[in-house]
Tab-separated table of C-alpha atoms in Angstrom:
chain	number	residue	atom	x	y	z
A	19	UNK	CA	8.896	-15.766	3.449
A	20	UNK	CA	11.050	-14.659	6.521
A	21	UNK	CA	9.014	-14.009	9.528
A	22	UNK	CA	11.386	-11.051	10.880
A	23	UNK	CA	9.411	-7.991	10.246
A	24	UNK	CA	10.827	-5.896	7.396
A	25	UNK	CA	11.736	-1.914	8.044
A	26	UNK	CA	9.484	-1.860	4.541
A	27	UNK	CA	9.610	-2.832	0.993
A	28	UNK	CA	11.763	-0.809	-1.543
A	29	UNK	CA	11.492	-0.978	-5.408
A	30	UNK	CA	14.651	0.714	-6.857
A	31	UNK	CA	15.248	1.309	-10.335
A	32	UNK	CA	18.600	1.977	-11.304
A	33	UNK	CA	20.701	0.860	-14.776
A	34	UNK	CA	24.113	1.363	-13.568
A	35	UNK	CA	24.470	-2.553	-11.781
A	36	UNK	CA	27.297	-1.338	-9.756
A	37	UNK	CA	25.022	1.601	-7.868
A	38	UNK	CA	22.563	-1.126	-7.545
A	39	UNK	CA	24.269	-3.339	-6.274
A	40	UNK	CA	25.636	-0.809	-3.398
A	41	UNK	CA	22.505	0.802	-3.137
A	42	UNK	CA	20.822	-2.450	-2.898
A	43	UNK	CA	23.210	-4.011	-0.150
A	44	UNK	CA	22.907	-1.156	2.129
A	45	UNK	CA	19.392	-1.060	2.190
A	46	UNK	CA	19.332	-4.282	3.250
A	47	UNK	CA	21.699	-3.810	5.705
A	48	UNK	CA	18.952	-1.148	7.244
A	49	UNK	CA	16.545	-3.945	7.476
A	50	UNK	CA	14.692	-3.249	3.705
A	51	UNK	CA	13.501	-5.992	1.454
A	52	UNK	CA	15.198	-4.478	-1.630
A	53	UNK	CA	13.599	-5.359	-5.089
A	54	UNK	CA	15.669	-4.476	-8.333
A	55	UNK	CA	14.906	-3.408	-12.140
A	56	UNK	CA	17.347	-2.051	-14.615
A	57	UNK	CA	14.327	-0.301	-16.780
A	58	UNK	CA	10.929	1.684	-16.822
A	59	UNK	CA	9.075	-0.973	-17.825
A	60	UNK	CA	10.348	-3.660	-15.658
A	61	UNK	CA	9.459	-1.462	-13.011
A	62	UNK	CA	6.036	-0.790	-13.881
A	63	UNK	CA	5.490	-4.634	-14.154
A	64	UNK	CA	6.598	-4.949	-10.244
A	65	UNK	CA	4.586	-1.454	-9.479
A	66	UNK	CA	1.770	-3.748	-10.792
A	67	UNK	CA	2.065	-6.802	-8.788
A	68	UNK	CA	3.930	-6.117	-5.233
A	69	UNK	CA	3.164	-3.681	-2.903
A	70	UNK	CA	6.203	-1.194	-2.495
A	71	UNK	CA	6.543	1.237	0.771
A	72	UNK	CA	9.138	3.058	-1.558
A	73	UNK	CA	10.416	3.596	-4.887
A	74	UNK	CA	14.013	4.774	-5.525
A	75	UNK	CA	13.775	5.956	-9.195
A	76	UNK	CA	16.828	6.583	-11.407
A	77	UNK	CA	16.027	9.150	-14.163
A	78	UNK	CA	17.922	8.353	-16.635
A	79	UNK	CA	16.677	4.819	-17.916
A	80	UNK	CA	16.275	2.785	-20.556
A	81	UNK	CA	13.117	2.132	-22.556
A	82	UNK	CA	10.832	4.371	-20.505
A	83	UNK	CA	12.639	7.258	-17.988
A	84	UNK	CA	11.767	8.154	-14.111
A	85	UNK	CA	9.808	10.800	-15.554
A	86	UNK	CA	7.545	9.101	-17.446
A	87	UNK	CA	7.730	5.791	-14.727
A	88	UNK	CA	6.486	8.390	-12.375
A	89	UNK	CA	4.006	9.796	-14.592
A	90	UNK	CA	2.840	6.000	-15.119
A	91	UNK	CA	2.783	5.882	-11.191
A	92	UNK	CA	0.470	8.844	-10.208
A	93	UNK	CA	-2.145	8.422	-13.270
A	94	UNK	CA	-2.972	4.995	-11.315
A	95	UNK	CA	-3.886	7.476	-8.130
A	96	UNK	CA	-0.723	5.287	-6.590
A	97	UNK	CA	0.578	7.141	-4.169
A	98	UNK	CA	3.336	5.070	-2.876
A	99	UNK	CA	6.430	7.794	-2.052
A	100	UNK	CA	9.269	8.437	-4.581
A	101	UNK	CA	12.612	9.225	-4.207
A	102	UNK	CA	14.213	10.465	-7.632
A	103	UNK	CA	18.021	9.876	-8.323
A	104	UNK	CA	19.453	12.147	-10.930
A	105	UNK	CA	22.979	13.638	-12.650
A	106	UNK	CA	21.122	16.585	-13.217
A	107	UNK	CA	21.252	19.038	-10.342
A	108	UNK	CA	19.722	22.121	-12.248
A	109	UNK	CA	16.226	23.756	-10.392
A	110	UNK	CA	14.000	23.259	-13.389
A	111	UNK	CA	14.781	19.222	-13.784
A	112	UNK	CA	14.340	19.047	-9.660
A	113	UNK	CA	10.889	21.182	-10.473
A	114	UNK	CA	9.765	19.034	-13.341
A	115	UNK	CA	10.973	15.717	-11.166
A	116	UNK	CA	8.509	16.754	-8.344
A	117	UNK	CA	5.987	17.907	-10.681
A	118	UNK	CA	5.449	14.444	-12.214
A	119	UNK	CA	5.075	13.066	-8.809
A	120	UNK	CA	8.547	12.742	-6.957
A	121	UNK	CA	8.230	13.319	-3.754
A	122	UNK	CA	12.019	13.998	-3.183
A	123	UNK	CA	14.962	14.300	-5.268
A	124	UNK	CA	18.924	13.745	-4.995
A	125	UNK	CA	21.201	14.402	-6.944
A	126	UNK	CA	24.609	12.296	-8.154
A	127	UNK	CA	27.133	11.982	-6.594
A	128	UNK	CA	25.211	11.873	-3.697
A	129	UNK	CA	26.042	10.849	0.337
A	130	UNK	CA	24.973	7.050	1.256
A	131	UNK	CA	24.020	8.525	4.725
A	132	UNK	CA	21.814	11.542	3.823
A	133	UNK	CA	20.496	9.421	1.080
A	134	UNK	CA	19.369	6.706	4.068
A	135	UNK	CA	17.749	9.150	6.040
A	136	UNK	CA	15.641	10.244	3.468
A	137	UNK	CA	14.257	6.892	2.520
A	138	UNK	CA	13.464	6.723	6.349
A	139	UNK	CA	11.942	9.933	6.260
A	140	UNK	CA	9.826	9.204	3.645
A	141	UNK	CA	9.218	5.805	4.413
A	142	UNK	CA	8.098	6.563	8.125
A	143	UNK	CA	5.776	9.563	6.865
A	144	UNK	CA	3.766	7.521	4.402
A	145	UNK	CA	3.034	4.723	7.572
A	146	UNK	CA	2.091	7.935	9.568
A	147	UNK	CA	-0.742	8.763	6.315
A	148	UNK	CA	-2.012	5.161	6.325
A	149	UNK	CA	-2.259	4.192	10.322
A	150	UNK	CA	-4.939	5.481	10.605
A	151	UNK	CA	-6.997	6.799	14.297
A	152	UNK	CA	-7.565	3.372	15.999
A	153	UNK	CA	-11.191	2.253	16.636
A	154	UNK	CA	-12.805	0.529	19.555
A	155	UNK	CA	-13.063	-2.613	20.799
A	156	UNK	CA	-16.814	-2.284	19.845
A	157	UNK	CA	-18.044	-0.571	16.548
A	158	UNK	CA	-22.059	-0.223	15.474
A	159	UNK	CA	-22.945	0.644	11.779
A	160	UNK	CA	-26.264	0.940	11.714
A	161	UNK	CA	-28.165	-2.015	13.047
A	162	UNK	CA	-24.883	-4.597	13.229
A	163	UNK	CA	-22.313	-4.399	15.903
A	164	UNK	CA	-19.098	-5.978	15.714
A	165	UNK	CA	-16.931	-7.283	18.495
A	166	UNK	CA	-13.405	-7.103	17.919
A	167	UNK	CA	-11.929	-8.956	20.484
A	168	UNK	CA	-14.321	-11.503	21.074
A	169	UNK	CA	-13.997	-12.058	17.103
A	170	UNK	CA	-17.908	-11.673	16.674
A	171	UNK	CA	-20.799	-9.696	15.023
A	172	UNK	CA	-24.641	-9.550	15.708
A	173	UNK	CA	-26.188	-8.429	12.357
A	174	UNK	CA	-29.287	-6.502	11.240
A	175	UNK	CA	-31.135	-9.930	11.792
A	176	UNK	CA	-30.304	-10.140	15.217
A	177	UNK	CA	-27.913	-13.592	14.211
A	178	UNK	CA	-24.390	-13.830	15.978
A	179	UNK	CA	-21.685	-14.371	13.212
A	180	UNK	CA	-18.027	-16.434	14.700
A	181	UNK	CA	-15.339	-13.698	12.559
A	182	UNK	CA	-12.228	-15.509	11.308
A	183	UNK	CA	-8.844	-13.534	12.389
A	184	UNK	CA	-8.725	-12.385	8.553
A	185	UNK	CA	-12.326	-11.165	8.854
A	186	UNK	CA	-11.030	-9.174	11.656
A	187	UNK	CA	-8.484	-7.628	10.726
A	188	UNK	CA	-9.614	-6.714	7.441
A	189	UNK	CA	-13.066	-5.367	8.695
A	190	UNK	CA	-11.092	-3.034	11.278
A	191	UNK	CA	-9.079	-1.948	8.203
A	192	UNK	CA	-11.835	-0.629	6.287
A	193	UNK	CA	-13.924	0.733	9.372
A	194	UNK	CA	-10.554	2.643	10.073
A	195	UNK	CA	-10.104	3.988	6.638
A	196	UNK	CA	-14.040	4.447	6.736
A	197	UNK	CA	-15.330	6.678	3.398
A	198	UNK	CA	-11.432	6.270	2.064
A	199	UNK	CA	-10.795	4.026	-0.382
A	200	UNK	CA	-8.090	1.279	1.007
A	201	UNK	CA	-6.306	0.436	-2.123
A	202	UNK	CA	-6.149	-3.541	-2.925
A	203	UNK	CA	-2.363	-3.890	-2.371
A	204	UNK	CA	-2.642	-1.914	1.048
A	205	UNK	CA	-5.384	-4.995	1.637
A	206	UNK	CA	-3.305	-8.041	0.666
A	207	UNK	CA	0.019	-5.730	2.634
A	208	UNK	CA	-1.628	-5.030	6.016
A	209	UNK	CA	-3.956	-8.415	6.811
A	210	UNK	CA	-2.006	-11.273	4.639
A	211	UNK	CA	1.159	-9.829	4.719
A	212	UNK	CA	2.029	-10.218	1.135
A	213	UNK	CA	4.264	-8.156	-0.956
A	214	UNK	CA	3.655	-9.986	-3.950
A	215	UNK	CA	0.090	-10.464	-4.509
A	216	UNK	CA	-2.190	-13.111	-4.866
A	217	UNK	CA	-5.143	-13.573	-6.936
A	218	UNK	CA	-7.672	-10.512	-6.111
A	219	UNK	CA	-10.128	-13.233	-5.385
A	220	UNK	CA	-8.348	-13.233	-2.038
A	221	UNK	CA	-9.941	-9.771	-1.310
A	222	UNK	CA	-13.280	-9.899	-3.212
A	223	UNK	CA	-14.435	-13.377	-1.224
A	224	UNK	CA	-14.370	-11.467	2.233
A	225	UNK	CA	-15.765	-8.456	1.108
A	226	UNK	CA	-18.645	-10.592	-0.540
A	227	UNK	CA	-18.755	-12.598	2.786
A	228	UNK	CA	-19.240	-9.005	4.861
A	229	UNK	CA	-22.299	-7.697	2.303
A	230	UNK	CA	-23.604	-11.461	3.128
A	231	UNK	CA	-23.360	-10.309	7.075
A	232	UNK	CA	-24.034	-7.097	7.553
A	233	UNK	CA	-26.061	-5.617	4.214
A	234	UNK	CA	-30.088	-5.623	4.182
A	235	UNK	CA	-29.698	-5.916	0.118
A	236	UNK	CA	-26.309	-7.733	-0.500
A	237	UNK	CA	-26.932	-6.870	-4.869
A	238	UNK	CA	-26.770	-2.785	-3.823
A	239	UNK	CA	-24.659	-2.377	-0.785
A	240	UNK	CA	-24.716	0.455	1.523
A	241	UNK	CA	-21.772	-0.380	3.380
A	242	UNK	CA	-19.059	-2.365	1.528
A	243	UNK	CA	-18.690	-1.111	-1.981
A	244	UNK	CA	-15.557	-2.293	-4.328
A	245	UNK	CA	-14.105	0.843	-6.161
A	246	UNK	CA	-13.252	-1.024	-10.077
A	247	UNK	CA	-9.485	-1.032	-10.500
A	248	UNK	CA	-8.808	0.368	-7.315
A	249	UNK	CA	-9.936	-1.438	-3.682
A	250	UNK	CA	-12.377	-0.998	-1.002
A	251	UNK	CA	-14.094	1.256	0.499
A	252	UNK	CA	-16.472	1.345	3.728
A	253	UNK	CA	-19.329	3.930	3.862
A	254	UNK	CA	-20.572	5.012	6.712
């Protein structure tokens, strides 16, 4: 994996290989990591396994349309931005585009540049929804306190726990995000750096390490509770 930090991670779904293949090389040229699929249902499958700050969505496709790719999209309460590409420029297929869950829409023939700014647009507003307000160097949740920069805790039980740099960072994720669910793939994305993920054991080991810390009854947490299907959550 290249250790150059990427400007984000794009899925784009388009049929015609020769748009792709332009689309797709000046994308990268703006410091993207560019994935490809011809179909809906290729899509989906990478939708389901990588985490995408981006999807450029044709509308005309084969096997399963934008439409029904986005539909796909939102009824997983995925909210990852899309930007729809379409030959049809009339108002009620733009309405209907951003009514299934587009959150911008271009039509063919369109201009590289405006296109470009709009996938930095939308790209730069969706970081500005997930960084969330920073916390301190200290945090208390009820009787444990966490260190952040020392890279320690004292728990309920008075013990001092040594925090790994993953423990960090993933603790200060949730505390951030704290009574929001943090989906998995924003997880694996923000602390291991993965856009493909790994096994979701990654995830559920730490969080069963942190109810191990910090909760009085590990079996019914207060604190760290796993939302089925979905990710994390920290209540507070």
């Amino acid at each position: 994996m290249s250790t150059q930090k990427k400007q984000g991670y794009i899925l784009l779904v388009e049929d015609e290989e020769n748009l792709q293949e332009a689309l797709k090389l000046n994308l990268e040229l703006e410091g993207y990591e560019v994935t490809c699929a011809g179909n809906g249902s290729d899509a989906l499958k990478r939708i389901n396994e990588e985490y995408f700050d981006l999807i450029i969505l044709d509308v005309m496709l084969p096997e399963l349309d934008g439409i029904g790719v986005a539909e796909n999209v939102r009824l997983k309460n995925n909210d990852v931005p899309i930007l729809m590409l379409s030959a049809k420029s009339t108002n009620a297929d733009k309405v209907l585009g951003l009514k299934k869950g587009a959150d911008d829409y271009i039509t063919k023939p369109f201009n590289l540049e405006e296109l470009l700014l709009r996938v930095q647009k939308l790209i730069n507003k969706n970081k500005k929804l997930q960084d969330k307000e920073t916390i301190e160097d200290r945090y208390q949740f009820g009787k444990n306190t966490v260190d952040f920069k020392a890279q320690t805790a004292t728990n309920f039980r008075g013990e001092n726990i040594e925090l790994s740099k993953k423990e960090v960072m993933l603790l200060k994720l949730l505390l951030e995000n704290k009574n929001d669910v943090v989906p998995r793939e924003k997880i694996l994305q923000s602390v291991w750096g993965y856009n493909v993920y790994p096994t979701t054991r990654t995830v559920d080991n730490f969080i069963l390490s942190f109810r191990k810390y910090f909760e009085e009854d590990s079996r019914n947490p207060r604190y760290f509770q796993s939302i089925r299907g979905v990710g994390y959550k920290f209540t507070l």
